[in-house]
Structure formats: structure tokens, C-alpha cells
Amino acid sequence: MPIELTPLSITLLAVLTATFLINCAYLFLLYNKFAFKKQEESRLVKNEPVSIVICARNESANLEKNLPAILEQDYPEFEVIVVNDCSYDDSKDVLDAIAAKYKNLRIVQLEENDKYRHGKKFALTLGIKASKYDLLLLTDADCLPLSNLWVAKMVENYNNDTEIVLGYSPYSKQSGFLNKFIRFETFMTALNYLSFANAGKPYMGVGRNLSYRKDLFFRNKGFASHMHLPSGDDDLFVNAHATALNTRIEVSKEAAMLSEPKNTFSEFWQQKRRHMSVGKFYKPYHKCMLSIRTINALLFYGVFIAALILKINYEVVLTIFGLHLIFLTITYRKAMQKLQVQDLWFFSFLYDFVYNLYLVLMTLVKPSASKVRWK
């Protein structure tokens, strides 16, 4: 029996096909090139000295747990600078005790000033100014290196042109849907910024695992262009100064920094609102490409559901959706293996749908960048 085509059914099938093709373009031209890229062989290392800078505010427990693993990295010459940013817990005592054992630990102590409230960028700038070496490696107090080769693996990427190295920082695996979604959201964030960088279009990095040259920082006046914004010490700095020539990525397991996720949806929501509040300050090209991906994915799922409800040409609709699932899950499987979250693969298509809904919701309700705070 011939299928009757109405203007509505033709429109929905056309939109479904168009959004499917756009999804394929992102998958094959962007994500696949990262996911299936072979691990490069070890590069010639100059063993350039490194300054590791960590900003910490009321992080005594994390400093006690994680800092020794950073101080004991297998690397010839490095220092660790911890900026104790106006902490009112026992961070100072913890740091003093660790400093007595590790001679490569330096502490920058900041005190609260009632007349001037500063954010992380101010603390980080002071830490960078206090550093002895040109090669900087940044992380947070709640991050734990997955190996004692973290520094070495990140530094391997530096050559005469390199000024920025983008690392990867997954969250630890716990039980429950919230943890799975947080780790999937982190995976998608990493898949985006690492894939774009791999394609020569770097647009952000994460401060939990990020490296750049001190000369690059001061040559561009640090965070001066966005010092008024509490967030963006990592992604806005990278967005402004990363290029295809000066930026490399490092995703080996040895170079990953493991972080602890939020335990409640409210905490996670506030954290992501802070992170996403600066997205509007990205370069227009990056905002456009990221927005198209999200809107297109959500439109694809919406039209697919509408076509099923309206009983429009099941064979064509299900074929298109089936191909989408095959291409998506193959790409995600390979990328998840590379980024150490392969346990999320089985339900990745469901997480992908929820993730795109979440992005639209975050975009609609995210606060002004000037209203978010550093702890």
C-alpha cells in the first residue's frame, strides 16, 4: 500500500534527514578523528623544569590526601606552589606539616581583606608570579594524579611551538544515576574540547589539568581582559590564546587527574552554572559550532519522537534513527575507551538525549557571569 505523504510528513522527514546528516558531520569529521587517533609514540623530552600551581580555599582534607602524590612525581626538577586562599580551616597547619617533609613545596598565604574581595584569578595570578619556572602546570586541590608520570606526560608535548597543553580530568566512579550523568557530562565536555583542539580549533581547557607557559600568561597580561568575571581562569584564557600551532592535547591514562564529583544534584547544578556562565564570552565561531551541535541533536530527537507519535513512515524514520544509534555508539565506544569511562557506553544514547536537554536548560537559566563566586 503506497504511503501517503502530507506536507507535515514531508517536512518532518526532511528535518529528520537534515539533522541526521549534521550529526554525522560532527561524528565523522570531528569526534571520530579524535576517538580513532592512534596514540603517538613518546616524544623527545628536554626535562624542562616545571612549576605546579594549585589554588586552595578550605581544602585541608584534599591537600592532605592528594598533595603528596603530586609532590612525589617522577620528574627531575619541579616545584609545587600552593596558594592558600584565605582558608579558615586547618589548611595552614596541614601545608606546614607537608612542607616540612617536601622541600619542593612552596606556600603562598593570602589573608582575607574586608575592603577587597578577590576570586580565584587573583590567587592564581599570585601563584604564577611566585613560580620560578616558565613551564606551568595547573590543577586543583581535589585532584589526584593517576600515576607518578603526570608531569612527564604533560611536558612531553612541548616543542618549540607549543605554549598550551590541554589535559584530561575525569571524575571518580561511584554508584547512582547522578554520578553516571556527571561523568558522562564530563566525558562530553572533554570530547568536545579535545576533538576541536585535535582539529586545530582549540577553544577551552579545564583548570584541573592544564599547562601553559608563564611567558604566554604575562605576554597577554594574564586574566586582565576578564578579571572582572569570577569564572573563566581556564576556558576563557585558552579560548583567547590557543591556536592550532601552539596547542597540543594529552589524554594518556598516566596524565589524567582524577577528581571527586559532587554528591547532590544541587551542588552539581551550582558548579555547572558557574562553569557555563562564561560561555557567552567565547569566540563567535566556537559559540556557533557548539550551539549548532546541541540544537541539532535536540531537534533530531524531538522530530523523531513526533514522527513516531504521528505514525509517519515508520520504515524511513526507524532506519534513520537506527543509523544514528550505530554511528553514535561506535564513536562513543572508542572515545570512552580512550577517556576511561567505557562503563557508560551501554546507555550512552540515553545519556546523550538527557545531556542535550540539560544543555538547553542550563543555557536558559544560567546566571550572569558576574554573580557566580569562587567558593
CSV table of C-alpha atoms in Angstrom, one decimal:
chain,number,residue,atom,x,y,z
A,1,MET,CA,0.0,0.0,0.0
A,2,PRO,CA,1.6,3.3,-1.0
A,3,ILE,CA,2.4,5.7,1.8
A,4,GLU,CA,0.5,8.9,1.8
A,5,LEU,CA,2.8,11.9,2.1
A,6,THR,CA,1.4,15.1,3.5
A,7,PRO,CA,3.1,18.5,3.8
A,8,LEU,CA,3.6,17.8,7.6
A,9,SER,CA,5.2,14.3,7.0
A,10,ILE,CA,7.4,15.7,4.2
A,11,THR,CA,8.6,18.5,6.5
A,12,LEU,CA,9.3,16.2,9.4
A,13,LEU,CA,11.2,13.7,7.2
A,14,ALA,CA,13.2,16.5,5.7
A,15,VAL,CA,14.1,17.9,9.1
A,16,LEU,CA,14.9,14.4,10.4
A,17,THR,CA,17.2,13.7,7.5
A,18,ALA,CA,18.9,17.1,7.7
A,19,THR,CA,19.6,16.9,11.4
A,20,PHE,CA,20.8,13.3,10.9
A,21,LEU,CA,23.3,14.5,8.3
A,22,ILE,CA,24.5,17.3,10.5
A,23,ASN,CA,25.0,14.9,13.4
A,24,CYS,CA,27.0,12.7,11.0
A,25,ALA,CA,29.2,15.6,10.1
A,26,TYR,CA,30.1,16.2,13.8
A,27,LEU,CA,30.7,12.5,14.4
A,28,PHE,CA,32.8,11.7,11.3
A,29,LEU,CA,34.6,15.0,10.7
A,30,LEU,CA,35.3,15.9,14.4
A,31,TYR,CA,34.7,13.3,17.1
A,32,ASN,CA,35.9,10.2,15.1
A,33,LYS,CA,39.2,11.9,14.2
A,34,PHE,CA,39.9,12.2,17.9
A,35,ALA,CA,38.4,8.9,19.0
A,36,PHE,CA,40.3,6.8,16.5
A,37,LYS,CA,43.5,8.8,16.5
A,38,LYS,CA,46.4,6.5,17.4
A,39,GLN,CA,48.5,7.2,20.5
A,40,GLU,CA,51.6,9.0,19.5
A,41,GLU,CA,54.9,7.5,20.4
A,42,SER,CA,57.0,9.0,23.2
A,43,ARG,CA,58.4,12.3,22.1
A,44,LEU,CA,61.9,13.7,22.8
A,45,VAL,CA,61.8,15.3,26.3
A,46,LYS,CA,64.0,18.1,27.4
A,47,ASN,CA,63.1,17.7,31.0
A,48,GLU,CA,62.4,21.4,31.3
A,49,PRO,CA,61.8,22.4,35.0
A,50,VAL,CA,58.1,22.8,35.9
A,51,SER,CA,56.1,24.9,38.4
A,52,ILE,CA,52.9,23.3,39.5
A,53,VAL,CA,50.4,25.8,40.8
A,54,ILE,CA,47.4,24.9,43.0
A,55,CYS,CA,44.8,27.4,44.4
A,56,ALA,CA,43.1,26.1,47.6
A,57,ARG,CA,40.4,27.5,49.8
A,58,ASN,CA,39.4,25.4,52.8
A,59,GLU,CA,40.8,22.3,51.2
A,60,SER,CA,42.7,20.8,54.2
A,61,ALA,CA,41.4,17.3,53.7
A,62,ASN,CA,42.1,17.2,50.0
A,63,LEU,CA,45.5,18.7,50.4
A,64,GLU,CA,46.4,16.1,53.0
A,65,LYS,CA,45.1,13.3,50.7
A,66,ASN,CA,46.3,14.4,47.3
A,67,LEU,CA,49.3,16.7,47.6
A,68,PRO,CA,51.9,14.0,48.4
A,69,ALA,CA,51.1,12.2,45.1
A,70,ILE,CA,51.8,15.5,43.3
A,71,LEU,CA,55.0,16.2,45.2
A,72,GLU,CA,56.3,12.7,44.6
A,73,GLN,CA,56.0,12.8,40.8
A,74,ASP,CA,58.8,11.1,38.8
A,75,TYR,CA,60.3,14.1,37.2
A,76,PRO,CA,63.8,15.6,37.5
A,77,GLU,CA,63.1,19.2,38.6
A,78,PHE,CA,59.8,20.7,39.6
A,79,GLU,CA,58.2,22.8,42.4
A,80,VAL,CA,54.7,22.8,43.8
A,81,ILE,CA,53.2,26.2,44.7
A,82,VAL,CA,50.0,26.1,46.8
A,83,VAL,CA,48.2,29.4,47.2
A,84,ASN,CA,46.3,29.1,50.5
A,85,ASP,CA,43.5,31.5,49.6
A,86,CYS,CA,42.1,32.9,52.8
A,87,SER,CA,41.3,29.5,54.2
A,88,TYR,CA,39.6,29.4,57.7
A,89,ASP,CA,40.0,25.6,58.2
A,90,ASP,CA,43.3,24.0,59.2
A,91,SER,CA,44.8,24.2,55.7
A,92,LYS,CA,47.8,26.2,57.0
A,93,ASP,CA,48.7,23.6,59.6
A,94,VAL,CA,48.4,20.8,57.0
A,95,LEU,CA,50.5,22.7,54.5
A,96,ASP,CA,53.2,23.5,57.1
A,97,ALA,CA,53.4,19.8,58.0
A,98,ILE,CA,53.7,18.7,54.4
A,99,ALA,CA,56.3,21.4,53.7
A,100,ALA,CA,58.5,20.1,56.5
A,101,LYS,CA,58.7,16.8,54.6
A,102,TYR,CA,58.9,18.0,51.0
A,103,LYS,CA,61.4,20.7,50.1
A,104,ASN,CA,59.9,21.3,46.7
A,105,LEU,CA,56.6,22.7,48.2
A,106,ARG,CA,56.2,26.4,48.4
A,107,ILE,CA,53.3,28.1,50.1
A,108,VAL,CA,51.7,31.5,49.2
A,109,GLN,CA,49.4,32.6,52.1
A,110,LEU,CA,46.6,35.0,51.3
A,111,GLU,CA,44.6,36.7,54.1
A,112,GLU,CA,41.0,38.0,53.9
A,113,ASN,CA,40.6,41.7,53.3
A,114,ASP,CA,37.2,43.2,54.2
A,115,LYS,CA,37.8,46.1,51.7
A,116,TYR,CA,38.7,43.8,48.7
A,117,ARG,CA,37.1,40.5,47.8
A,118,HIS,CA,39.1,38.6,45.3
A,119,GLY,CA,38.4,35.5,43.3
A,120,LYS,CA,40.5,32.5,42.1
A,121,LYS,CA,42.1,34.5,39.2
A,122,PHE,CA,43.8,36.8,41.7
A,123,ALA,CA,45.0,33.9,43.8
A,124,LEU,CA,46.2,32.1,40.7
A,125,THR,CA,48.0,35.2,39.4
A,126,LEU,CA,49.9,35.5,42.6
A,127,GLY,CA,50.8,31.8,42.4
A,128,ILE,CA,52.1,32.2,38.9
A,129,LYS,CA,54.1,35.3,39.8
A,130,ALA,CA,55.7,33.3,42.6
A,131,SER,CA,56.7,30.5,40.3
A,132,LYS,CA,60.4,30.1,39.4
A,133,TYR,CA,60.0,28.3,36.0
A,134,ASP,CA,58.5,29.2,32.7
A,135,LEU,CA,56.6,25.9,32.3
A,136,LEU,CA,53.4,26.0,34.3
A,137,LEU,CA,51.2,23.0,35.2
A,138,LEU,CA,47.8,23.8,36.9
A,139,THR,CA,45.5,21.6,38.9
A,140,ASP,CA,43.1,21.8,41.9
A,141,ALA,CA,43.4,20.6,45.5
A,142,ASP,CA,40.8,17.9,45.0
A,143,CYS,CA,42.6,16.3,42.1
A,144,LEU,CA,44.8,13.2,42.3
A,145,PRO,CA,47.2,12.1,39.6
A,146,LEU,CA,46.5,8.6,38.3
A,147,SER,CA,50.3,8.0,38.0
A,148,ASN,CA,53.6,9.4,39.0
A,149,LEU,CA,54.2,10.3,35.3
A,150,TRP,CA,51.6,13.0,35.2
A,151,VAL,CA,54.1,15.8,34.9
A,152,ALA,CA,56.4,13.9,32.5
A,153,LYS,CA,53.5,13.0,30.1
A,154,MET,CA,52.2,16.6,30.0
A,155,VAL,CA,55.6,18.0,29.4
A,156,GLU,CA,56.3,15.6,26.6
A,157,ASN,CA,54.0,17.7,24.4
A,158,TYR,CA,56.2,20.8,24.5
A,159,ASN,CA,58.3,21.6,21.4
A,160,ASN,CA,59.5,24.9,20.0
A,161,ASP,CA,55.9,25.9,19.0
A,162,THR,CA,53.9,24.6,22.0
A,163,GLU,CA,52.6,27.1,24.5
A,164,ILE,CA,49.5,25.3,25.8
A,165,VAL,CA,48.8,21.6,26.6
A,166,LEU,CA,45.2,20.5,27.3
A,167,GLY,CA,44.9,17.6,29.8
A,168,TYR,CA,42.0,15.5,30.9
A,169,SER,CA,40.4,15.2,34.3
A,170,PRO,CA,37.7,12.6,34.8
A,171,TYR,CA,35.6,12.2,37.9
A,172,SER,CA,35.8,9.1,40.1
A,173,LYS,CA,33.2,6.3,39.7
A,174,GLN,CA,30.5,6.0,42.3
A,175,SER,CA,27.0,4.4,42.5
A,176,GLY,CA,23.8,6.1,41.3
A,177,PHE,CA,22.5,7.9,38.2
A,178,LEU,CA,23.8,11.3,39.3
A,179,ASN,CA,27.4,10.1,39.3
A,180,LYS,CA,26.9,8.4,35.9
A,181,PHE,CA,25.5,11.6,34.4
A,182,ILE,CA,28.2,13.8,35.9
A,183,ARG,CA,30.8,11.5,34.4
A,184,PHE,CA,29.0,11.5,31.0
A,185,GLU,CA,28.7,15.3,31.1
A,186,THR,CA,32.5,15.5,31.8
A,187,PHE,CA,33.2,13.0,29.0
A,188,MET,CA,31.1,15.1,26.5
A,189,THR,CA,32.9,18.3,27.6
A,190,ALA,CA,36.2,16.6,27.1
A,191,LEU,CA,35.2,15.0,23.8
A,192,ASN,CA,34.2,18.5,22.5
A,193,TYR,CA,37.3,20.5,23.6
A,194,LEU,CA,39.8,17.7,22.8
A,195,SER,CA,38.2,17.0,19.4
A,196,PHE,CA,38.1,20.7,18.5
A,197,ALA,CA,41.8,21.0,19.6
A,198,ASN,CA,42.7,17.9,17.6
A,199,ALA,CA,41.1,19.5,14.6
A,200,GLY,CA,43.1,22.7,15.0
A,201,LYS,CA,40.3,24.7,16.6
A,202,PRO,CA,41.1,24.7,20.4
A,203,TYR,CA,38.5,26.7,22.4
A,204,MET,CA,38.8,25.7,26.1
A,205,GLY,CA,40.6,23.6,28.7
A,206,VAL,CA,39.9,22.6,32.3
A,207,GLY,CA,41.9,24.0,35.2
A,208,ARG,CA,42.1,20.6,36.9
A,209,ASN,CA,44.7,19.6,34.3
A,210,LEU,CA,46.1,22.4,32.2
A,211,SER,CA,49.6,23.6,31.2
A,212,TYR,CA,50.9,26.7,29.6
A,213,ARG,CA,54.0,28.9,29.5
A,214,LYS,CA,54.4,31.7,32.0
A,215,ASP,CA,55.7,33.8,29.2
A,216,LEU,CA,52.3,33.4,27.3
A,217,PHE,CA,50.5,34.4,30.5
A,218,PHE,CA,52.3,37.6,31.1
A,219,ARG,CA,52.8,38.5,27.4
A,220,ASN,CA,49.0,38.6,27.2
A,221,LYS,CA,48.5,40.4,30.6
A,222,GLY,CA,47.2,37.3,32.3
A,223,PHE,CA,43.5,37.4,33.1
A,224,ALA,CA,43.2,41.2,32.6
A,225,SER,CA,40.6,41.0,29.9
A,226,HIS,CA,38.2,39.0,32.1
A,227,MET,CA,39.4,39.6,35.6
A,228,HIS,CA,36.0,41.1,36.5
A,229,LEU,CA,34.5,37.6,35.9
A,230,PRO,CA,34.8,35.1,38.8
A,231,SER,CA,35.0,32.2,36.4
A,232,GLY,CA,37.0,31.5,33.2
A,233,ASP,CA,40.5,31.3,34.6
A,234,ASP,CA,40.9,28.2,32.4
A,235,ASP,CA,38.5,28.2,29.5
A,236,LEU,CA,38.5,31.9,28.7
A,237,PHE,CA,42.3,32.1,28.9
A,238,VAL,CA,42.6,29.1,26.5
A,239,ASN,CA,39.8,30.5,24.3
A,240,ALA,CA,41.7,33.8,23.9
A,241,HIS,CA,45.2,32.4,23.3
A,242,ALA,CA,45.1,28.9,22.0
A,243,THR,CA,45.8,28.3,18.3
A,244,ALA,CA,46.3,25.3,16.0
A,245,LEU,CA,50.0,25.8,16.1
A,246,ASN,CA,50.6,26.4,19.8
A,247,THR,CA,48.2,23.9,21.4
A,248,ARG,CA,48.5,20.2,22.0
A,249,ILE,CA,46.4,17.6,23.8
A,250,GLU,CA,47.4,14.8,26.2
A,251,VAL,CA,44.9,12.1,27.0
A,252,SER,CA,47.0,9.1,28.2
A,253,LYS,CA,45.8,7.5,31.3
A,254,GLU,CA,49.1,8.3,33.0
A,255,ALA,CA,48.5,12.0,32.5
A,256,ALA,CA,44.9,12.1,33.8
A,257,MET,CA,43.9,13.9,37.0
A,258,LEU,CA,41.1,12.2,39.0
A,259,SER,CA,38.7,14.5,40.7
A,260,GLU,CA,35.8,13.9,43.2
A,261,PRO,CA,32.3,14.6,41.8
A,262,LYS,CA,29.5,16.4,43.6
A,263,ASN,CA,27.2,14.2,45.6
A,264,THR,CA,24.0,16.1,45.2
A,265,PHE,CA,22.2,17.5,42.2
A,266,SER,CA,22.0,20.9,43.9
A,267,GLU,CA,25.8,21.0,44.3
A,268,PHE,CA,26.4,19.8,40.7
A,269,TRP,CA,23.9,22.4,39.4
A,270,GLN,CA,25.6,25.3,41.1
A,271,GLN,CA,29.0,24.1,39.9
A,272,LYS,CA,27.9,23.8,36.3
A,273,ARG,CA,26.1,27.2,36.4
A,274,ARG,CA,29.4,28.7,37.4
A,275,HIS,CA,31.3,27.0,34.6
A,276,MET,CA,28.8,27.7,31.9
A,277,SER,CA,28.3,31.4,32.9
A,278,VAL,CA,31.3,32.4,30.8
A,279,GLY,CA,30.4,30.5,27.6
A,280,LYS,CA,28.9,33.7,26.0
A,281,PHE,CA,32.4,35.2,26.1
A,282,TYR,CA,33.9,32.5,23.7
A,283,LYS,CA,34.8,33.5,20.2
A,284,PRO,CA,31.8,33.6,17.9
A,285,TYR,CA,33.0,30.6,15.8
A,286,HIS,CA,33.2,28.4,18.9
A,287,LYS,CA,29.8,29.5,20.2
A,288,CYS,CA,28.2,28.9,16.9
A,289,MET,CA,29.7,25.4,16.4
A,290,LEU,CA,28.8,24.3,19.9
A,291,SER,CA,25.3,25.7,19.7
A,292,ILE,CA,24.6,24.1,16.4
A,293,ARG,CA,25.6,20.7,17.8
A,294,THR,CA,23.3,21.0,20.8
A,295,ILE,CA,20.3,22.4,19.0
A,296,ASN,CA,20.6,20.0,16.1
A,297,ALA,CA,20.8,17.0,18.4
A,298,LEU,CA,17.8,18.0,20.4
A,299,LEU,CA,15.8,18.8,17.2
A,300,PHE,CA,16.7,15.4,15.8
A,301,TYR,CA,15.4,13.6,18.9
A,302,GLY,CA,12.3,15.8,19.0
A,303,VAL,CA,11.4,15.2,15.4
A,304,PHE,CA,12.0,11.5,15.7
A,305,ILE,CA,9.5,11.3,18.7
A,306,ALA,CA,7.0,13.5,16.8
A,307,ALA,CA,7.2,11.3,13.7
A,308,LEU,CA,6.6,8.1,15.8
A,309,ILE,CA,3.6,9.7,17.6
A,310,LEU,CA,2.1,10.8,14.2
A,311,LYS,CA,2.9,7.4,12.7
A,312,ILE,CA,4.9,8.9,9.8
A,313,ASN,CA,6.6,6.4,7.6
A,314,TYR,CA,8.0,4.0,10.3
A,315,GLU,CA,10.4,2.3,7.9
A,316,VAL,CA,12.3,5.5,7.0
A,317,VAL,CA,12.1,7.1,10.4
A,318,LEU,CA,13.4,4.0,12.2
A,319,THR,CA,16.1,3.4,9.6
A,320,ILE,CA,17.4,6.9,10.0
A,321,PHE,CA,17.3,6.6,13.8
A,322,GLY,CA,18.9,3.2,13.7
A,323,LEU,CA,21.8,4.5,11.6
A,324,HIS,CA,22.2,7.4,14.1
A,325,LEU,CA,22.4,5.0,17.0
A,326,ILE,CA,25.0,2.8,15.2
A,327,PHE,CA,27.2,5.8,14.3
A,328,LEU,CA,26.8,7.4,17.7
A,329,THR,CA,27.6,4.3,19.8
A,330,ILE,CA,30.6,3.3,17.7
A,331,THR,CA,32.1,6.7,18.1
A,332,TYR,CA,31.3,7.0,21.8
A,333,ARG,CA,32.6,3.5,22.5
A,334,LYS,CA,36.0,4.3,21.1
A,335,ALA,CA,36.2,7.7,22.7
A,336,MET,CA,35.0,6.3,26.0
A,337,GLN,CA,37.7,3.7,26.0
A,338,LYS,CA,40.3,6.5,25.3
A,339,LEU,CA,38.9,8.6,28.1
A,340,GLN,CA,38.5,5.8,30.7
A,341,VAL,CA,34.7,5.9,31.0
A,342,GLN,CA,33.8,2.8,29.0
A,343,ASP,CA,31.3,1.6,31.7
A,344,LEU,CA,29.0,4.3,30.5
A,345,TRP,CA,28.8,3.1,26.9
A,346,PHE,CA,25.8,0.7,27.1
A,347,PHE,CA,23.3,3.5,27.8
A,348,SER,CA,25.3,6.3,26.1
A,349,PHE,CA,22.4,7.1,23.6
A,350,LEU,CA,20.1,7.7,26.6
A,351,TYR,CA,22.7,9.8,28.4
A,352,ASP,CA,23.2,11.7,25.1
A,353,PHE,CA,19.5,12.7,24.9
A,354,VAL,CA,19.4,13.8,28.6
A,355,TYR,CA,22.7,15.6,28.2
A,356,ASN,CA,21.4,17.8,25.3
A,357,LEU,CA,18.2,18.6,27.2
A,358,TYR,CA,20.4,19.6,30.2
A,359,LEU,CA,22.5,21.9,28.0
A,360,VAL,CA,19.4,23.7,26.7
A,361,LEU,CA,18.1,24.0,30.3
A,362,MET,CA,21.4,25.3,31.6
A,363,THR,CA,21.5,27.9,28.7
A,364,LEU,CA,18.0,29.2,29.6
A,365,VAL,CA,18.6,29.5,33.4
A,366,LYS,CA,22.4,30.2,33.7
A,367,PRO,CA,23.2,33.2,35.8
A,368,SER,CA,25.1,36.3,34.9
A,369,ALA,CA,28.9,35.6,34.9
A,370,SER,CA,29.3,38.4,37.4
A,371,LYS,CA,27.1,36.7,40.0
A,372,VAL,CA,29.0,33.4,40.4
A,373,ARG,CA,31.6,33.1,43.1
A,374,TRP,CA,34.9,31.2,43.6
A,375,LYS,CA,34.0,29.1,46.7
